[in-house]
Short mmCIF file of C-alpha atoms in Angstrom, two decimals:
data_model
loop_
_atom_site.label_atom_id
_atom_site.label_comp_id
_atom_site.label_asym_id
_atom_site.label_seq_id
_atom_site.Cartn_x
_atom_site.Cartn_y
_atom_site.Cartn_z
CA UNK A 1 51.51 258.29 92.19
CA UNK A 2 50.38 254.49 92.12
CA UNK A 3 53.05 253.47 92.69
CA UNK A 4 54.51 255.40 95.35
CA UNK A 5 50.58 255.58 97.28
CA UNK A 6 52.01 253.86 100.61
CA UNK A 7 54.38 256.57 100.86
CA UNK A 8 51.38 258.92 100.39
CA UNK A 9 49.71 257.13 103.18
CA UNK A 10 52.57 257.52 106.18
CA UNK A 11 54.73 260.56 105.33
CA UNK A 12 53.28 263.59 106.15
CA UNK A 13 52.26 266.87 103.11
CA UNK A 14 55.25 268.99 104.71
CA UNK A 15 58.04 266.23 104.72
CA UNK A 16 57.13 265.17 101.37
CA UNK A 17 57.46 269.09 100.01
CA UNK A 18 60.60 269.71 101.27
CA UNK A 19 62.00 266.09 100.96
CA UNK A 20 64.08 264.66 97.55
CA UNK A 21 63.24 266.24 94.59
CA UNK A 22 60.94 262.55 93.80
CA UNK A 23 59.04 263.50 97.10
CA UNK A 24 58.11 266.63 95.73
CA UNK A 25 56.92 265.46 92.37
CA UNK A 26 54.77 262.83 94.56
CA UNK A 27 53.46 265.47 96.43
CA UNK A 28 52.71 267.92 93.12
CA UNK A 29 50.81 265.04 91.29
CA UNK A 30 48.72 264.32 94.99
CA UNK A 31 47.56 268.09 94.66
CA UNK A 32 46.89 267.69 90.55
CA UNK A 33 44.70 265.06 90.92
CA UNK A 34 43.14 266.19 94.53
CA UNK A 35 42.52 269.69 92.12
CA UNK A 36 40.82 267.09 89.46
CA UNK A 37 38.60 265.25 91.57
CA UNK A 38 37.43 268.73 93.13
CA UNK A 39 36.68 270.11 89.97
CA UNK A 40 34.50 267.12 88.89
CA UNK A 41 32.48 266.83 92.25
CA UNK A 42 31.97 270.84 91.60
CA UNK A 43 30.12 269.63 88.52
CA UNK A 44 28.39 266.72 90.02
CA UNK A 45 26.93 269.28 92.76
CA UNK A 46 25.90 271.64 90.10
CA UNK A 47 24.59 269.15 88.12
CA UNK A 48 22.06 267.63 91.50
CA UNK A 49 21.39 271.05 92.04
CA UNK A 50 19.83 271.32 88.20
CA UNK A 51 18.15 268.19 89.27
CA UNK A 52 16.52 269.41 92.51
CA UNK A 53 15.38 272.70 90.38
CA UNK A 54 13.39 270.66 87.57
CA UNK A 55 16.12 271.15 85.42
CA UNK A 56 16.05 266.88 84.21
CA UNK A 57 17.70 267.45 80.83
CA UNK A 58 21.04 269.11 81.94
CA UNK A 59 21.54 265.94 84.63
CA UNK A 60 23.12 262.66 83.71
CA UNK A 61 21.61 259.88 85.02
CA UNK A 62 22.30 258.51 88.90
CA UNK A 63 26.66 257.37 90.05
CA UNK A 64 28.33 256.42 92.59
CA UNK A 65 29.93 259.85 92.55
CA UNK A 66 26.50 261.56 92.62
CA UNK A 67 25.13 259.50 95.66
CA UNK A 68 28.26 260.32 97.35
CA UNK A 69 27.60 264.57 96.90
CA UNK A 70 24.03 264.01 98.12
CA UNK A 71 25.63 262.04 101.07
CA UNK A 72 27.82 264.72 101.94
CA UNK A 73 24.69 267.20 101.69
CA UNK A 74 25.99 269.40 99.20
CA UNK A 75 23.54 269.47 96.95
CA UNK A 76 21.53 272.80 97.55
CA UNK A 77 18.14 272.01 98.40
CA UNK A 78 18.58 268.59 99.63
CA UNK A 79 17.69 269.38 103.11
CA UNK A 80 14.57 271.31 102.08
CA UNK A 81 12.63 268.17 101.43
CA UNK A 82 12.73 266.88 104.81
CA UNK A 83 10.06 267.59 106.94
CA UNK A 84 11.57 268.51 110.47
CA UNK A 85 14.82 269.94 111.53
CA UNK A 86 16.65 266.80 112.37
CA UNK A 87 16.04 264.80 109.60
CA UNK A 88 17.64 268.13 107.76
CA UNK A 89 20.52 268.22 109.70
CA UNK A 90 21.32 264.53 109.08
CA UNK A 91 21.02 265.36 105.35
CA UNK A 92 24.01 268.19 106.21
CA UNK A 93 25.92 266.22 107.91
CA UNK A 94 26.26 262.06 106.97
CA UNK A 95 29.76 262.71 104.96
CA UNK A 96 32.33 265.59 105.35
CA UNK A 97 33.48 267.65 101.92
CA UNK A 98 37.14 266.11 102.58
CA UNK A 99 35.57 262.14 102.85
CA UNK A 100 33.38 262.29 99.85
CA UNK A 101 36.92 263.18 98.46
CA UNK A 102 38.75 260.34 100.03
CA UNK A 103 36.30 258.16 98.99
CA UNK A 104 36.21 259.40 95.26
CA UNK A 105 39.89 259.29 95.07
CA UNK A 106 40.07 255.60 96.24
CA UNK A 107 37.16 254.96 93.49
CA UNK A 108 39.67 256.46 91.70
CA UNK A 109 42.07 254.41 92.03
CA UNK A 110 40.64 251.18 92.66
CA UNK A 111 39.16 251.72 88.97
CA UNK A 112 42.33 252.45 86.90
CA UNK A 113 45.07 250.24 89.07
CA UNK A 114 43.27 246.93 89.16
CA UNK A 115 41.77 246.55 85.73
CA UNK A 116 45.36 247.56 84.42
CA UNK A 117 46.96 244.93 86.41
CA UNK A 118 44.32 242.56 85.05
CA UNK A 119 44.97 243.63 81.64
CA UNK A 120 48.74 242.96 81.91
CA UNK A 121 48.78 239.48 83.50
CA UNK A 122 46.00 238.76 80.88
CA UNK A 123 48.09 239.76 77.98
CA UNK A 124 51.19 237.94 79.18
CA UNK A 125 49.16 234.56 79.86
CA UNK A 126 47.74 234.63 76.66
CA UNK A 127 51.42 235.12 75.39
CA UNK A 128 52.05 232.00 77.32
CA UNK A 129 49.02 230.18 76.28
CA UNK A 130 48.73 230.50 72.20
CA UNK A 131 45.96 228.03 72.23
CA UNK A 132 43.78 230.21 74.25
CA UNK A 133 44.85 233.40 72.36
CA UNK A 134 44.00 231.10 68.74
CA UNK A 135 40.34 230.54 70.84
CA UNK A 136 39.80 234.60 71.68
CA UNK A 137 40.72 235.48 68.26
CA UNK A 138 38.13 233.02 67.23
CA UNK A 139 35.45 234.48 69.21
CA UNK A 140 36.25 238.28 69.12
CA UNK A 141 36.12 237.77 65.02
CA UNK A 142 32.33 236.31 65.27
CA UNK A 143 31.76 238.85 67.68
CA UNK A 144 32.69 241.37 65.18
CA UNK A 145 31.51 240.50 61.71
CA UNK A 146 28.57 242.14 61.83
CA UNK A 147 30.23 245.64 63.79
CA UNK A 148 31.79 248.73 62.29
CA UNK A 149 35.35 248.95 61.57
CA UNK A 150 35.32 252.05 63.81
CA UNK A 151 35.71 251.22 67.38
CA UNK A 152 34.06 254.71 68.49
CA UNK A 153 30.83 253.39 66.42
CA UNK A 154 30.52 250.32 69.04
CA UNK A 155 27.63 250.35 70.98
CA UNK A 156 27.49 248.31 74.46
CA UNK A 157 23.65 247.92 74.01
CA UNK A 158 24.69 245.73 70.49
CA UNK A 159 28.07 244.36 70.91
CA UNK A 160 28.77 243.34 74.92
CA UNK A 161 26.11 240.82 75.17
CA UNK A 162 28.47 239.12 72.50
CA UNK A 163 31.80 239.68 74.38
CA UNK A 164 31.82 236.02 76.16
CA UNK A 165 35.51 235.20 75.47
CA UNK A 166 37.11 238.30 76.71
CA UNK A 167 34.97 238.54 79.78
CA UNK A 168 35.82 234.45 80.69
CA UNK A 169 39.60 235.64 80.03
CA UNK A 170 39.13 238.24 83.03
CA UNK A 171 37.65 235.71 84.92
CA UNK A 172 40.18 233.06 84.65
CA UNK A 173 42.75 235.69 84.90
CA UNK A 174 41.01 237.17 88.28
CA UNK A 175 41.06 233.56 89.39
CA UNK A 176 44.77 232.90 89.23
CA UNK A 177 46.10 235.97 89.62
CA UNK A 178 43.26 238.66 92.00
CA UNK A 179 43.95 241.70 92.48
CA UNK A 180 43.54 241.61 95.91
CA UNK A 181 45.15 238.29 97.49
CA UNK A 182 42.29 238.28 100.75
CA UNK A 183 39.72 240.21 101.11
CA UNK A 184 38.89 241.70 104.64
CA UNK A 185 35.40 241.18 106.70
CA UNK A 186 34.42 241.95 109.43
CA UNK A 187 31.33 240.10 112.04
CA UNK A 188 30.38 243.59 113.43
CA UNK A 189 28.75 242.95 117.32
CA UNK A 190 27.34 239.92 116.45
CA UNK A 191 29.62 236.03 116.97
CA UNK A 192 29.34 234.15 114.23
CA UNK A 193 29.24 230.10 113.74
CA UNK A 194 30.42 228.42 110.74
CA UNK A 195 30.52 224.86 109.61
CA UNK A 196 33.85 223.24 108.01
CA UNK A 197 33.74 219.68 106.86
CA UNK A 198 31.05 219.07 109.66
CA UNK A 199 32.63 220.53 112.20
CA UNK A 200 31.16 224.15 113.73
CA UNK A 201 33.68 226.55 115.01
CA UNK A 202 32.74 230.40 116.21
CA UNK A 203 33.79 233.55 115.76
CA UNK A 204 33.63 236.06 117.96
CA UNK A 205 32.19 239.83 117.77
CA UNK A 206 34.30 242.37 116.56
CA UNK A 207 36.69 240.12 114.98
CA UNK A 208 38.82 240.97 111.67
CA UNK A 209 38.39 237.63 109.01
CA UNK A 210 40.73 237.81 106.31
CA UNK A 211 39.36 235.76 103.56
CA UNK A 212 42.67 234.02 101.52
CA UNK A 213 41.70 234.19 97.59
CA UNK A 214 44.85 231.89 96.80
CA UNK A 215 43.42 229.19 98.72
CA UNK A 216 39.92 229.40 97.99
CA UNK A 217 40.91 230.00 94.14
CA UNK A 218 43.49 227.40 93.85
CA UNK A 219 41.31 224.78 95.97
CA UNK A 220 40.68 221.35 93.43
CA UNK A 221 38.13 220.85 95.58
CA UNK A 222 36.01 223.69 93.59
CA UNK A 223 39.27 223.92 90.48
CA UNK A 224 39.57 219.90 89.56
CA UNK A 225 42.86 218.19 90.09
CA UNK A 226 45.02 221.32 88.26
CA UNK A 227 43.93 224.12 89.64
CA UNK A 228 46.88 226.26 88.48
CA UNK A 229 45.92 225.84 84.80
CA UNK A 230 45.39 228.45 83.23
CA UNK A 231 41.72 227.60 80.82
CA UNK A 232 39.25 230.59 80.36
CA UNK A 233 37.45 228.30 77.88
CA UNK A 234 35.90 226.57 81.13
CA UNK A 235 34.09 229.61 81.75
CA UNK A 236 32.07 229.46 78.56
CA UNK A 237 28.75 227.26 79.18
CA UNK A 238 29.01 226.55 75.66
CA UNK A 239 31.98 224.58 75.83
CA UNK A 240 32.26 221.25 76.71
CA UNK A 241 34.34 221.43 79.49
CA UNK A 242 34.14 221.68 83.16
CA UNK A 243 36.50 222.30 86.46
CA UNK A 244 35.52 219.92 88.14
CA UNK A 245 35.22 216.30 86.81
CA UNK A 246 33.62 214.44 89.84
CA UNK A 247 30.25 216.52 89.44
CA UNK A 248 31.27 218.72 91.85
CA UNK A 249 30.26 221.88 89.28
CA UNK A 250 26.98 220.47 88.30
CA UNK A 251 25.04 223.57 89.70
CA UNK A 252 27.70 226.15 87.81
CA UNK A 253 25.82 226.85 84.56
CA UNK A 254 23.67 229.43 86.23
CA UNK A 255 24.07 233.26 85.13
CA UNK A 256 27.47 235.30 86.75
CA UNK A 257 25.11 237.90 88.21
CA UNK A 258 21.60 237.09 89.24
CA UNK A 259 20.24 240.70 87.95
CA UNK A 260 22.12 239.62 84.49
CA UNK A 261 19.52 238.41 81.80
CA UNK A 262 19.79 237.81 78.05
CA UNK A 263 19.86 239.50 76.04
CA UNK A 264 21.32 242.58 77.52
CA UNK A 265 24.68 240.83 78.78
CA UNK A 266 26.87 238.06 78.17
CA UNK A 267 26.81 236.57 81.46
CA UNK A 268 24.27 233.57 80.72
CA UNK A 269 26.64 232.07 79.25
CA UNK A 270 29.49 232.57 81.40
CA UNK A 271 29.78 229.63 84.38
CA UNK A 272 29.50 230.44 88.06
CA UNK A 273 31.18 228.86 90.59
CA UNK A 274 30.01 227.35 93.54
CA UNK A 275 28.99 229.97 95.97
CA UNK A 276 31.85 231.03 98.05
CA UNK A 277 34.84 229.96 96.11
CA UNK A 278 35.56 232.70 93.92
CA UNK A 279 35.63 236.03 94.88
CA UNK A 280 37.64 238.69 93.41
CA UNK A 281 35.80 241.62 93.31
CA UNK A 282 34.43 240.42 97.13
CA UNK A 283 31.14 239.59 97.80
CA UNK A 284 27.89 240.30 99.33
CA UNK A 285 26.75 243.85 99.96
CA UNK A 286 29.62 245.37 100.15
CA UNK A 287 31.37 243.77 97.13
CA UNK A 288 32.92 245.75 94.53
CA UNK A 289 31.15 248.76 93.65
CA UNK A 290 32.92 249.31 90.05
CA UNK A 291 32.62 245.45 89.01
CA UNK A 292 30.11 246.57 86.14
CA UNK A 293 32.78 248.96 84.81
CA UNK A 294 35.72 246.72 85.39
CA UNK A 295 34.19 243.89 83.00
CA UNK A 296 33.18 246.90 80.47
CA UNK A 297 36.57 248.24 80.43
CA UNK A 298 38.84 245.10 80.21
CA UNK A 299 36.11 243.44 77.66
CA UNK A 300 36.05 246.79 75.18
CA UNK A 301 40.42 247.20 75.78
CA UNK A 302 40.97 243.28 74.86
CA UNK A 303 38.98 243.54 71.94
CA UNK A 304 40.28 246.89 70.35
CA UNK A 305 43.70 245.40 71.05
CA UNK A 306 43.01 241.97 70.02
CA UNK A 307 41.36 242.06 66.40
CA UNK A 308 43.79 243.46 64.81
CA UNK A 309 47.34 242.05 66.70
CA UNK A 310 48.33 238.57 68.24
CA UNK A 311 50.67 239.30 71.66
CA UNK A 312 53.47 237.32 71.91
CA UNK A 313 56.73 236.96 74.37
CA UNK A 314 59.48 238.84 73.34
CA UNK A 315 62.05 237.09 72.63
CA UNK A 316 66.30 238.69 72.52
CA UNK A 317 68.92 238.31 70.78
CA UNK A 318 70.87 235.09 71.59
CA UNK A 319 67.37 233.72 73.99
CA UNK A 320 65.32 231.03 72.98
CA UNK A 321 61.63 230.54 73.05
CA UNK A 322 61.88 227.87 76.36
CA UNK A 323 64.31 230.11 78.16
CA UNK A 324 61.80 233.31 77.86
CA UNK A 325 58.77 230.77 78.64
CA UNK A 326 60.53 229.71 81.85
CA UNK A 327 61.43 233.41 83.14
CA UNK A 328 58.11 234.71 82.98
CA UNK A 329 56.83 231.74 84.39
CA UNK A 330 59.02 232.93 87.27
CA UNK A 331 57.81 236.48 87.22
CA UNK A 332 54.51 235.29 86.85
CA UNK A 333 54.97 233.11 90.12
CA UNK A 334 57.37 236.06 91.82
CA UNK A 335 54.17 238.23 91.96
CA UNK A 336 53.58 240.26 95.02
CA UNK A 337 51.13 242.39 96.48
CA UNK A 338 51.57 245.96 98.03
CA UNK A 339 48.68 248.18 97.20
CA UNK A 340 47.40 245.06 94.61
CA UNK A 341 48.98 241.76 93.04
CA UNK A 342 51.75 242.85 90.47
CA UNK A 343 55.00 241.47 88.55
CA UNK A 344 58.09 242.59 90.47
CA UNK A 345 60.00 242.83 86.63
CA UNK A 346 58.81 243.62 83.52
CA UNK A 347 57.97 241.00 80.66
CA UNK A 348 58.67 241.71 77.27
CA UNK A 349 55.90 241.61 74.90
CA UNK A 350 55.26 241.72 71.10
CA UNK A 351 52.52 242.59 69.41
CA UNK A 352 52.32 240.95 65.97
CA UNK A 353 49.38 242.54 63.65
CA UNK A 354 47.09 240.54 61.97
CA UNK A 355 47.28 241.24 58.09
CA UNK A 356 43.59 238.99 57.76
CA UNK A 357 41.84 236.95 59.88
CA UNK A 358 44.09 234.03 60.77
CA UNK A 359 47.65 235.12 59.34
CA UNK A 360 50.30 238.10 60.82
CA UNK A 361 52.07 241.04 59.60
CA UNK A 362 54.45 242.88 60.76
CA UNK A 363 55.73 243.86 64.86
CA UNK A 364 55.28 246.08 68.33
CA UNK A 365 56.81 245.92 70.96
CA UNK A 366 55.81 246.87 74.15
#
């Protein structure tokens, strides 16, 4: 359904049911997962409803989906707490039953499609790059030594503070290769003046800014002289290494997120760029509400995958190593973006498992 959600957006429910029989399955998995998400804000209402009653113990704490149910004023007894009749009514009526829906199924979406496309460039650039993957083995080992062999005994309170390496390889990653290649803003009824390189130009009200991510992302003004290169270690304040080497990153060893403190996350010791010139999950107050989650995700999928296997290009019968290295380079750089960024062709990977730390045994492919 991903991938076929533009032709969700412009043909109609009725073409789509009686069109090819690949129409119809679109259209069947639309009204699965429209079923699913109803089902699950049933239980969120139920569950704000508890909440309302006294009933603390049966409620999970405050989400995104939850706000969004109280927005649509679903939530029985909601309006009762307001003191007059039109503050009640605006309790009733801020969101629709069928947008809370459109907005949970774009959460939805947004959630699963763009940390797997992050995953999969990730994996094939550390194919590409064996030096960094030899580094993130490194670190996801000391990360580990002191964890359970069982993955469903991790806790995030314990073990993501100590996550650095995966979460700067989703950064780099993000940097080179966003999900989203510009990111839309808009100046609302207000003109706007900015200053580039001394010189002031405005915007008017009511105007649509797309912000490019290539070219703030690939700049060397912010990057150094190769900002194509792909070098997650620079992302790690402990190393030795910087983007920039004119001074121009002298203010990025400050923490990712200014709410982030040790020692309850990783990010203070993960650089930050200079304000402004990276921004993949947006920025500003209406930047990316799942960010948190995102990071969570890829950092806990990376290292499950990653302790135990080393991922590799796959190499055919009759191809050598430089030959392989030079077409994924070109699917790499043949990336385009529909609904997000993504390879046009598939890349061949292998996953080789690691018999101890340091040495390989045996082969997936995937």
């Amino acid at each position: 359904m991903i991938n076929n959600f533009i032709k969700l957006l412009v043909i109609p429910g009725w073409m789509l049911r009686l069109g090819p029989s690949s129409w119809r399955v679109l259209h069947a998995s639309f009204d699965d997962v429209g079923d699913l998400l109803k089902e699950i804000m049933d239980t969120q209402i139920r569950k704000q409803t508890l909440r309302k009653d006294g009933y603390q113990s049966q409620v999970t704490q405050k989400s995104i989906l939850g706000e969004l149910v109280r927005s649509g004023g679903m939530v029985i007894g909601d309006a009762d707490d307001k003191p007059d009749k039109e503050q009640r009514n605006e309790v009733i009526a801020t969101m629709t039953r069928e947008e809370v829906l459109g907005n949970t199924f774009i959460l939805a979406l947004a959630g699963s499609r763009t940390t797997a496309d992050s995953l999969l460039y990730s994996f094939v650039l550390l194919a590409m790059h064996p030096n960094v993957q030899k580094w993130l083995h490194e670190e996801i080992d000391n990360a580990l030594s002191a964890e359970d062999e069982d993955p469903a005994q991790w806790r995030y309170e314990t073990l993501f503070p100590k996550l650095i390496a995966p979460l700067c390889v989703m950064m780099e990653t993000l940097r080179v290769y966003p999900s989203a290649v510009a990111i839309p803003k808009w100046t609302g009824e207000a003109s706007h003046n900015i200053m580039i390189e001394g010189q002031s130009y405005l915007i008017p009200s009511r105007t649509m800014v797309n912000l490019s991510l290539n070219g703030l992302q690939f700049n060397p003004k912010y990057w150094g002289p190769a900002p194509r290169s792909y070098r997650p270690q620079n992302w790690d304040t402990r190393c030795e290494c910087h983007w920039n080497s004119n001074g121009a990153d002298e203010k990025s060893n400050k923490v990712i997120d200014n709410f982030s403190t040790p020692p309850t996350t990783p990010f203070a010791t993960i650089r930050t760029p200079l304000e402004g010139s990276y921004m993949p999950f947006s920025d500003g107050a209406r930047g990316c509400l799942g960010k948190r989650f995102s990071q969570v995700e890829f950092a806990a999928v990376m290292t499950v995958v990653l302790r135990n296997h080393t991922v590799e290009l796959g190499v055919g019968a009759g191809e050598t190593v430089e030959a392989v290295r030079q077409r994924t380079s070109d699917i790499l750089e043949g990336s385009l973006s529909h609904l997000t960024l993504s390879m046009q062709k598939q890349v061949p990977l292998r996953f080789v498992e690691r018999q101890q730390k340091g040495t390989l045994r045996g082969a997936r492919s995937s």
